[in-house]
PDB file of C-alpha atoms and ligand atoms in Angstrom:
ATOM      1  CA  MET A   1     -27.765  -3.790   3.216  1.00  0.00           C
ATOM      2  CA  PRO A   2     -25.236  -1.394   2.522  1.00  0.00           C
ATOM      3  CA  ASP A   3     -22.951  -1.400   0.201  1.00  0.00           C
ATOM      4  CA  SER A   4     -19.256  -3.381   0.353  1.00  0.00           C
ATOM      5  CA  LEU A   5     -16.520  -1.653   1.450  1.00  0.00           C
ATOM      6  CA  ARG A   6     -14.001  -0.757  -0.970  1.00  0.00           C
ATOM      7  CA  VAL A   7     -10.302  -0.406  -0.998  1.00  0.00           C
ATOM      8  CA  LEU A   8      -7.765   1.060  -3.403  1.00  0.00           C
ATOM      9  CA  VAL A   9      -4.271  -1.214  -2.760  1.00  0.00           C
ATOM     10  CA  VAL A  10      -1.984   1.434  -4.280  1.00  0.00           C
ATOM     11  CA  HIS A  11       2.252   0.187  -5.450  1.00  0.00           C
ATOM     12  CA  GLY A  12       4.245   2.460  -6.034  1.00  0.00           C
ATOM     13  CA  PRO A  13       7.494   2.417  -8.555  1.00  0.00           C
ATOM     14  CA  ASN A  14       9.456  -1.333  -8.830  1.00  0.00           C
ATOM     15  CA  LEU A  15       6.993  -3.068  -6.923  1.00  0.00           C
ATOM     16  CA  ASN A  16       6.104  -4.645 -10.508  1.00  0.00           C
ATOM     17  CA  LEU A  17       9.578  -6.726 -10.229  1.00  0.00           C
ATOM     18  CA  LEU A  18       8.608  -8.669  -6.458  1.00  0.00           C
ATOM     19  CA  GLY A  19       9.900 -12.115  -6.840  1.00  0.00           C
ATOM     20  CA  THR A  20      11.867 -11.426  -9.960  1.00  0.00           C
ATOM     21  CA  ARG A  21      15.162  -9.490  -8.708  1.00  0.00           C
ATOM     22  CA  GLU A  22      16.716  -9.172  -5.201  1.00  0.00           C
ATOM     23  CA  PRO A  23      14.623 -12.143  -3.656  1.00  0.00           C
ATOM     24  CA  GLU A  24      16.616 -12.225  -0.729  1.00  0.00           C
ATOM     25  CA  ILE A  25      15.424  -8.092   0.453  1.00  0.00           C
ATOM     26  CA  TYR A  26      12.361  -8.781  -1.297  1.00  0.00           C
ATOM     27  CA  GLY A  27      11.012 -12.936  -1.364  1.00  0.00           C
ATOM     28  CA  GLU A  28       9.939 -14.358  -4.162  1.00  0.00           C
ATOM     29  CA  THR A  29       5.965 -13.581  -3.318  1.00  0.00           C
ATOM     30  CA  THR A  30       5.366 -11.672  -7.339  1.00  0.00           C
ATOM     31  CA  LEU A  31       2.735  -8.377  -6.933  1.00  0.00           C
ATOM     32  CA  PRO A  32       0.141 -10.764  -8.669  1.00  0.00           C
ATOM     33  CA  GLU A  33       0.393 -12.992  -5.828  1.00  0.00           C
ATOM     34  CA  ILE A  34       0.484 -10.827  -3.917  1.00  0.00           C
ATOM     35  CA  ASP A  35      -3.025  -8.957  -5.091  1.00  0.00           C
ATOM     36  CA  ASP A  36      -4.677 -12.350  -5.080  1.00  0.00           C
ATOM     37  CA  ARG A  37      -3.861 -12.563  -1.362  1.00  0.00           C
ATOM     38  CA  LEU A  38      -5.564  -9.016  -0.874  1.00  0.00           C
ATOM     39  CA  ALA A  39      -8.707  -9.790  -3.310  1.00  0.00           C
ATOM     40  CA  SER A  40      -8.988 -13.483  -1.122  1.00  0.00           C
ATOM     41  CA  GLU A  41      -9.001 -11.268   2.054  1.00  0.00           C
ATOM     42  CA  ALA A  42     -10.777  -8.613   1.264  1.00  0.00           C
ATOM     43  CA  LYS A  43     -13.208 -10.808   0.028  1.00  0.00           C
ATOM     44  CA  GLU A  44     -13.798 -12.775   4.041  1.00  0.00           C
ATOM     45  CA  TRP A  45     -14.879  -9.527   4.561  1.00  0.00           C
ATOM     46  CA  GLY A  46     -17.244  -8.969   2.127  1.00  0.00           C
ATOM     47  CA  ALA A  47     -15.091  -6.328   0.814  1.00  0.00           C
ATOM     48  CA  GLU A  48     -13.035  -5.576  -2.250  1.00  0.00           C
ATOM     49  CA  VAL A  49      -9.894  -4.214  -3.338  1.00  0.00           C
ATOM     50  CA  GLU A  50      -8.553  -2.428  -6.444  1.00  0.00           C
ATOM     51  CA  THR A  51      -5.103  -2.753  -6.778  1.00  0.00           C
ATOM     52  CA  PHE A  52      -2.907  -0.105  -9.141  1.00  0.00           C
ATOM     53  CA  GLN A  53       0.643  -0.488  -9.753  1.00  0.00           C
ATOM     54  CA  SER A  54       2.813   2.813 -11.575  1.00  0.00           C
ATOM     55  CA  ASN A  55       6.307   3.498 -11.540  1.00  0.00           C
ATOM     56  CA  HIS A  56       5.781   7.100 -12.599  1.00  0.00           C
ATOM     57  CA  GLU A  57       4.830   9.909  -8.909  1.00  0.00           C
ATOM     58  CA  GLY A  58       1.374  11.338 -11.136  1.00  0.00           C
ATOM     59  CA  ALA A  59       0.334   8.104 -11.956  1.00  0.00           C
ATOM     60  CA  LEU A  60      -0.258   7.520  -8.503  1.00  0.00           C
ATOM     61  CA  VAL A  61      -1.519  11.031  -7.702  1.00  0.00           C
ATOM     62  CA  ASP A  62      -4.490  10.480 -10.362  1.00  0.00           C
ATOM     63  CA  ARG A  63      -5.397   7.285  -8.778  1.00  0.00           C
ATOM     64  CA  ILE A  64      -5.594   8.612  -5.675  1.00  0.00           C
ATOM     65  CA  GLN A  65      -7.305  11.707  -6.292  1.00  0.00           C
ATOM     66  CA  ASP A  66     -10.180   9.686  -8.336  1.00  0.00           C
ATOM     67  CA  ALA A  67     -10.826   7.291  -5.449  1.00  0.00           C
ATOM     68  CA  SER A  68     -12.166  10.165  -3.355  1.00  0.00           C
ATOM     69  CA  GLY A  69     -15.032   9.541  -6.016  1.00  0.00           C
ATOM     70  CA  TRP A  70     -15.779   5.654  -4.744  1.00  0.00           C
ATOM     71  CA  ALA A  71     -13.321   3.919  -2.388  1.00  0.00           C
ATOM     72  CA  ASP A  72     -13.682   3.742   1.564  1.00  0.00           C
ATOM     73  CA  GLY A  73     -10.216   3.269   2.180  1.00  0.00           C
ATOM     74  CA  ILE A  74      -6.286   3.368   1.255  1.00  0.00           C
ATOM     75  CA  LEU A  75      -3.874   0.540   1.593  1.00  0.00           C
ATOM     76  CA  ILE A  76      -0.292   1.769   0.111  1.00  0.00           C
ATOM     77  CA  ASN A  77       3.054   0.811  -0.325  1.00  0.00           C
ATOM     78  CA  ALA A  78       4.622   3.995  -1.767  1.00  0.00           C
ATOM     79  CA  GLY A  79       8.213   1.973  -2.336  1.00  0.00           C
ATOM     80  CA  ALA A  80      11.018   4.745  -2.677  1.00  0.00           C
ATOM     81  CA  LEU A  81       8.493   7.585  -2.784  1.00  0.00           C
ATOM     82  CA  THR A  82       7.406   7.286   0.685  1.00  0.00           C
ATOM     83  CA  HIS A  83      11.163   8.939   1.370  1.00  0.00           C
ATOM     84  CA  THR A  84      10.369  11.732  -1.015  1.00  0.00           C
ATOM     85  CA  SER A  85       7.049  12.724  -2.115  1.00  0.00           C
ATOM     86  CA  VAL A  86       5.778  15.450  -0.950  1.00  0.00           C
ATOM     87  CA  ALA A  87       2.859  15.184  -3.636  1.00  0.00           C
ATOM     88  CA  LEU A  88       1.466  11.713  -2.256  1.00  0.00           C
ATOM     89  CA  ARG A  89       1.420  12.872   1.402  1.00  0.00           C
ATOM     90  CA  ASP A  90      -0.706  15.895   0.033  1.00  0.00           C
ATOM     91  CA  VAL A  91      -2.990  14.288  -2.237  1.00  0.00           C
ATOM     92  CA  LEU A  92      -3.353  11.547   0.679  1.00  0.00           C
ATOM     93  CA  ALA A  93      -4.582  14.176   3.147  1.00  0.00           C
ATOM     94  CA  ALA A  94      -6.776  15.515   0.628  1.00  0.00           C
ATOM     95  CA  THR A  95      -8.710  12.479  -0.118  1.00  0.00           C
ATOM     96  CA  ASP A  96     -10.022  12.308   3.506  1.00  0.00           C
ATOM     97  CA  LEU A  97      -9.960   9.178   3.592  1.00  0.00           C
ATOM     98  CA  PRO A  98      -8.331   6.329   6.091  1.00  0.00           C
ATOM     99  CA  VAL A  99      -5.523   5.588   4.582  1.00  0.00           C
ATOM    100  CA  VAL A 100      -2.702   2.236   6.227  1.00  0.00           C
ATOM    101  CA  GLU A 101       1.053   2.139   5.239  1.00  0.00           C
ATOM    102  CA  VAL A 102       2.614  -1.001   4.388  1.00  0.00           C
ATOM    103  CA  HIS A 103       6.746  -2.017   3.382  1.00  0.00           C
ATOM    104  CA  LEU A 104       7.817  -5.818   2.686  1.00  0.00           C
ATOM    105  CA  SER A 105      10.772  -4.474   4.334  1.00  0.00           C
ATOM    106  CA  ASN A 106      11.625  -3.539   8.044  1.00  0.00           C
ATOM    107  CA  VAL A 107      12.611   0.258   6.724  1.00  0.00           C
ATOM    108  CA  HIS A 108      14.094   1.151  10.497  1.00  0.00           C
ATOM    109  CA  ALA A 109      16.614  -1.758   9.963  1.00  0.00           C
ATOM    110  CA  ARG A 110      17.909  -0.465   6.793  1.00  0.00           C
ATOM    111  CA  GLU A 111      19.445   2.787   5.714  1.00  0.00           C
ATOM    112  CA  SER A 112      19.069   6.271   7.232  1.00  0.00           C
ATOM    113  CA  PHE A 113      17.113   7.184   4.397  1.00  0.00           C
ATOM    114  CA  ARG A 114      14.528   5.036   4.692  1.00  0.00           C
ATOM    115  CA  HIS A 115      13.362   5.740   8.061  1.00  0.00           C
ATOM    116  CA  HIS A 116      11.799   8.943   7.248  1.00  0.00           C
ATOM    117  CA  SER A 117       8.092   8.568   5.688  1.00  0.00           C
ATOM    118  CA  TYR A 118       6.302  11.652   4.724  1.00  0.00           C
ATOM    119  CA  LEU A 119       3.597   9.219   4.370  1.00  0.00           C
ATOM    120  CA  SER A 120       3.115   8.023   7.923  1.00  0.00           C
ATOM    121  CA  ALA A 121       1.707  11.283   9.543  1.00  0.00           C
ATOM    122  CA  VAL A 122      -1.012  11.318   7.471  1.00  0.00           C
ATOM    123  CA  ALA A 123      -1.642   7.698   8.014  1.00  0.00           C
ATOM    124  CA  THR A 124      -4.050   6.173  10.031  1.00  0.00           C
ATOM    125  CA  GLY A 125      -1.284   3.045  10.581  1.00  0.00           C
ATOM    126  CA  VAL A 126       1.923   1.456   9.084  1.00  0.00           C
ATOM    127  CA  ILE A 127       3.265  -1.855   8.957  1.00  0.00           C
ATOM    128  CA  VAL A 128       6.457  -2.493   8.370  1.00  0.00           C
ATOM    129  CA  GLY A 129       8.805  -5.492   8.438  1.00  0.00           C
ATOM    130  CA  PHE A 130       6.727  -8.535   7.722  1.00  0.00           C
ATOM    131  CA  GLY A 131       7.127  -9.333   3.653  1.00  0.00           C
ATOM    132  CA  PRO A 132       3.507  -9.914   2.121  1.00  0.00           C
ATOM    133  CA  ASP A 133       1.808 -10.203   5.381  1.00  0.00           C
ATOM    134  CA  SER A 134       2.503  -6.661   5.608  1.00  0.00           C
ATOM    135  CA  TYR A 135      -0.358  -5.874   3.381  1.00  0.00           C
ATOM    136  CA  VAL A 136      -2.706  -8.795   4.431  1.00  0.00           C
ATOM    137  CA  LEU A 137      -2.012  -7.077   8.086  1.00  0.00           C
ATOM    138  CA  GLY A 138      -2.545  -3.379   7.077  1.00  0.00           C
ATOM    139  CA  LEU A 139      -5.845  -4.638   4.907  1.00  0.00           C
ATOM    140  CA  ARG A 140      -7.031  -6.082   8.548  1.00  0.00           C
ATOM    141  CA  GLY A 141      -6.212  -3.214  10.147  1.00  0.00           C
ATOM    142  CA  LEU A 142      -7.744  -1.240   7.552  1.00  0.00           C
ATOM    143  CA  LEU A 143     -11.593  -2.583   7.244  1.00  0.00           C
ATOM    144  CA  ASP A 144     -11.748  -3.270  11.046  1.00  0.00           C
ATOM    145  CA  SER A 145     -11.611  -0.060  11.774  1.00  0.00           C
ATOM    146  CA  LEU A 146     -14.223   0.769   8.780  1.00  0.00           C
ATOM    147  CA  THR A 147     -16.546  -1.744   9.949  1.00  0.00           C
ATOM    148  CA  ARG A 148     -16.075  -0.568  14.012  1.00  0.00           C
ATOM    149  CA  GLY A 149     -16.799   2.869  12.842  1.00  0.00           C
TER     150      GLY A 149
HETATM  151  O1  LIG B   1       9.445  -2.455   2.403  1.00  0.00           O
HETATM  152  C1  LIG B   1       9.315  -1.800   1.169  1.00  0.00           C
HETATM  153  O2  LIG B   1       8.093  -2.570   1.367  1.00  0.00           O
HETATM  154  C2  LIG B   1      10.275  -0.937   0.165  1.00  0.00           C
HETATM  155  O3  LIG B   1       8.260   0.194   0.302  1.00  0.00           O
HETATM  156  C3  LIG B   1      10.110  -0.960  -1.198  1.00  0.00           C
HETATM  157  C4  LIG B   1      11.127   0.042  -1.275  1.00  0.00           C
HETATM  158  C5  LIG B   1      12.106   0.962  -0.996  1.00  0.00           C
HETATM  159  O4  LIG B   1      12.715   1.496  -2.111  1.00  0.00           O
HETATM  160  C6  LIG B   1      10.989   1.616  -0.111  1.00  0.00           C
HETATM  161  O5  LIG B   1      12.512   1.638   0.754  1.00  0.00           O
HETATM  162  C7  LIG B   1      10.830   0.245   1.096  1.00  0.00           C
HETATM  163  C8  LIG B   1      11.745  -0.563  -3.064  1.00  0.00           C
HETATM  164  C9  LIG B   1      10.898  -1.711  -4.029  1.00  0.00           C
HETATM  165  C10 LIG B   1      11.648  -1.976  -5.351  1.00  0.00           C
HETATM  166  O6  LIG B   1      10.871  -3.708  -5.159  1.00  0.00           O
HETATM  167  C11 LIG B   1      11.679  -4.151  -6.011  1.00  0.00           C
HETATM  168  C12 LIG B   1      11.380  -5.672  -5.792  1.00  0.00           C
HETATM  169  C13 LIG B   1      12.341  -5.984  -6.280  1.00  0.00           C
HETATM  170  C14 LIG B   1      13.564  -5.717  -6.782  1.00  0.00           C
HETATM  171  C15 LIG B   1      14.384  -4.727  -7.119  1.00  0.00           C
HETATM  172  C16 LIG B   1      13.183  -3.783  -6.667  1.00  0.00           C
END
């Protein structure tokens, strides 16, 4: 019996504020609630998730570097760093793990500076605009592609 699949879930800056500020943009669901949904979804697949949130770019880079030692894939909402961070793109590419990028909001329907992502080119897939469901859909896509090989 092979080990169960393991996914690192990465949340970038300010996502710890979800459900507490600007509910008109980001909704009322909190980050712990999203993490609980992801843990339940993973369990249905016989998989496991480990979640990590940081407001610091370097801490996110460190955690992603570490993931290449144990994770099978990465699900990431890098928040505003999506639109600025070459360092996150480089570390995601360096892990050689499949990456799914997700966003709560439809970034393409918002300000033009949110239309470009440094991460999308190194991602297997991208899901935007479905609120907290973006994470669940992204996890399903990642686990499905890992399961099918
Ligand atoms: O839609 C998304 O998931 C974003 O990644 C969210 C980022 C934004 O910079 C990206 O363009 C799109 C912002 C995360 C900030 O989250 C907050 C939550 C509650 C209150 C304030 C910020």
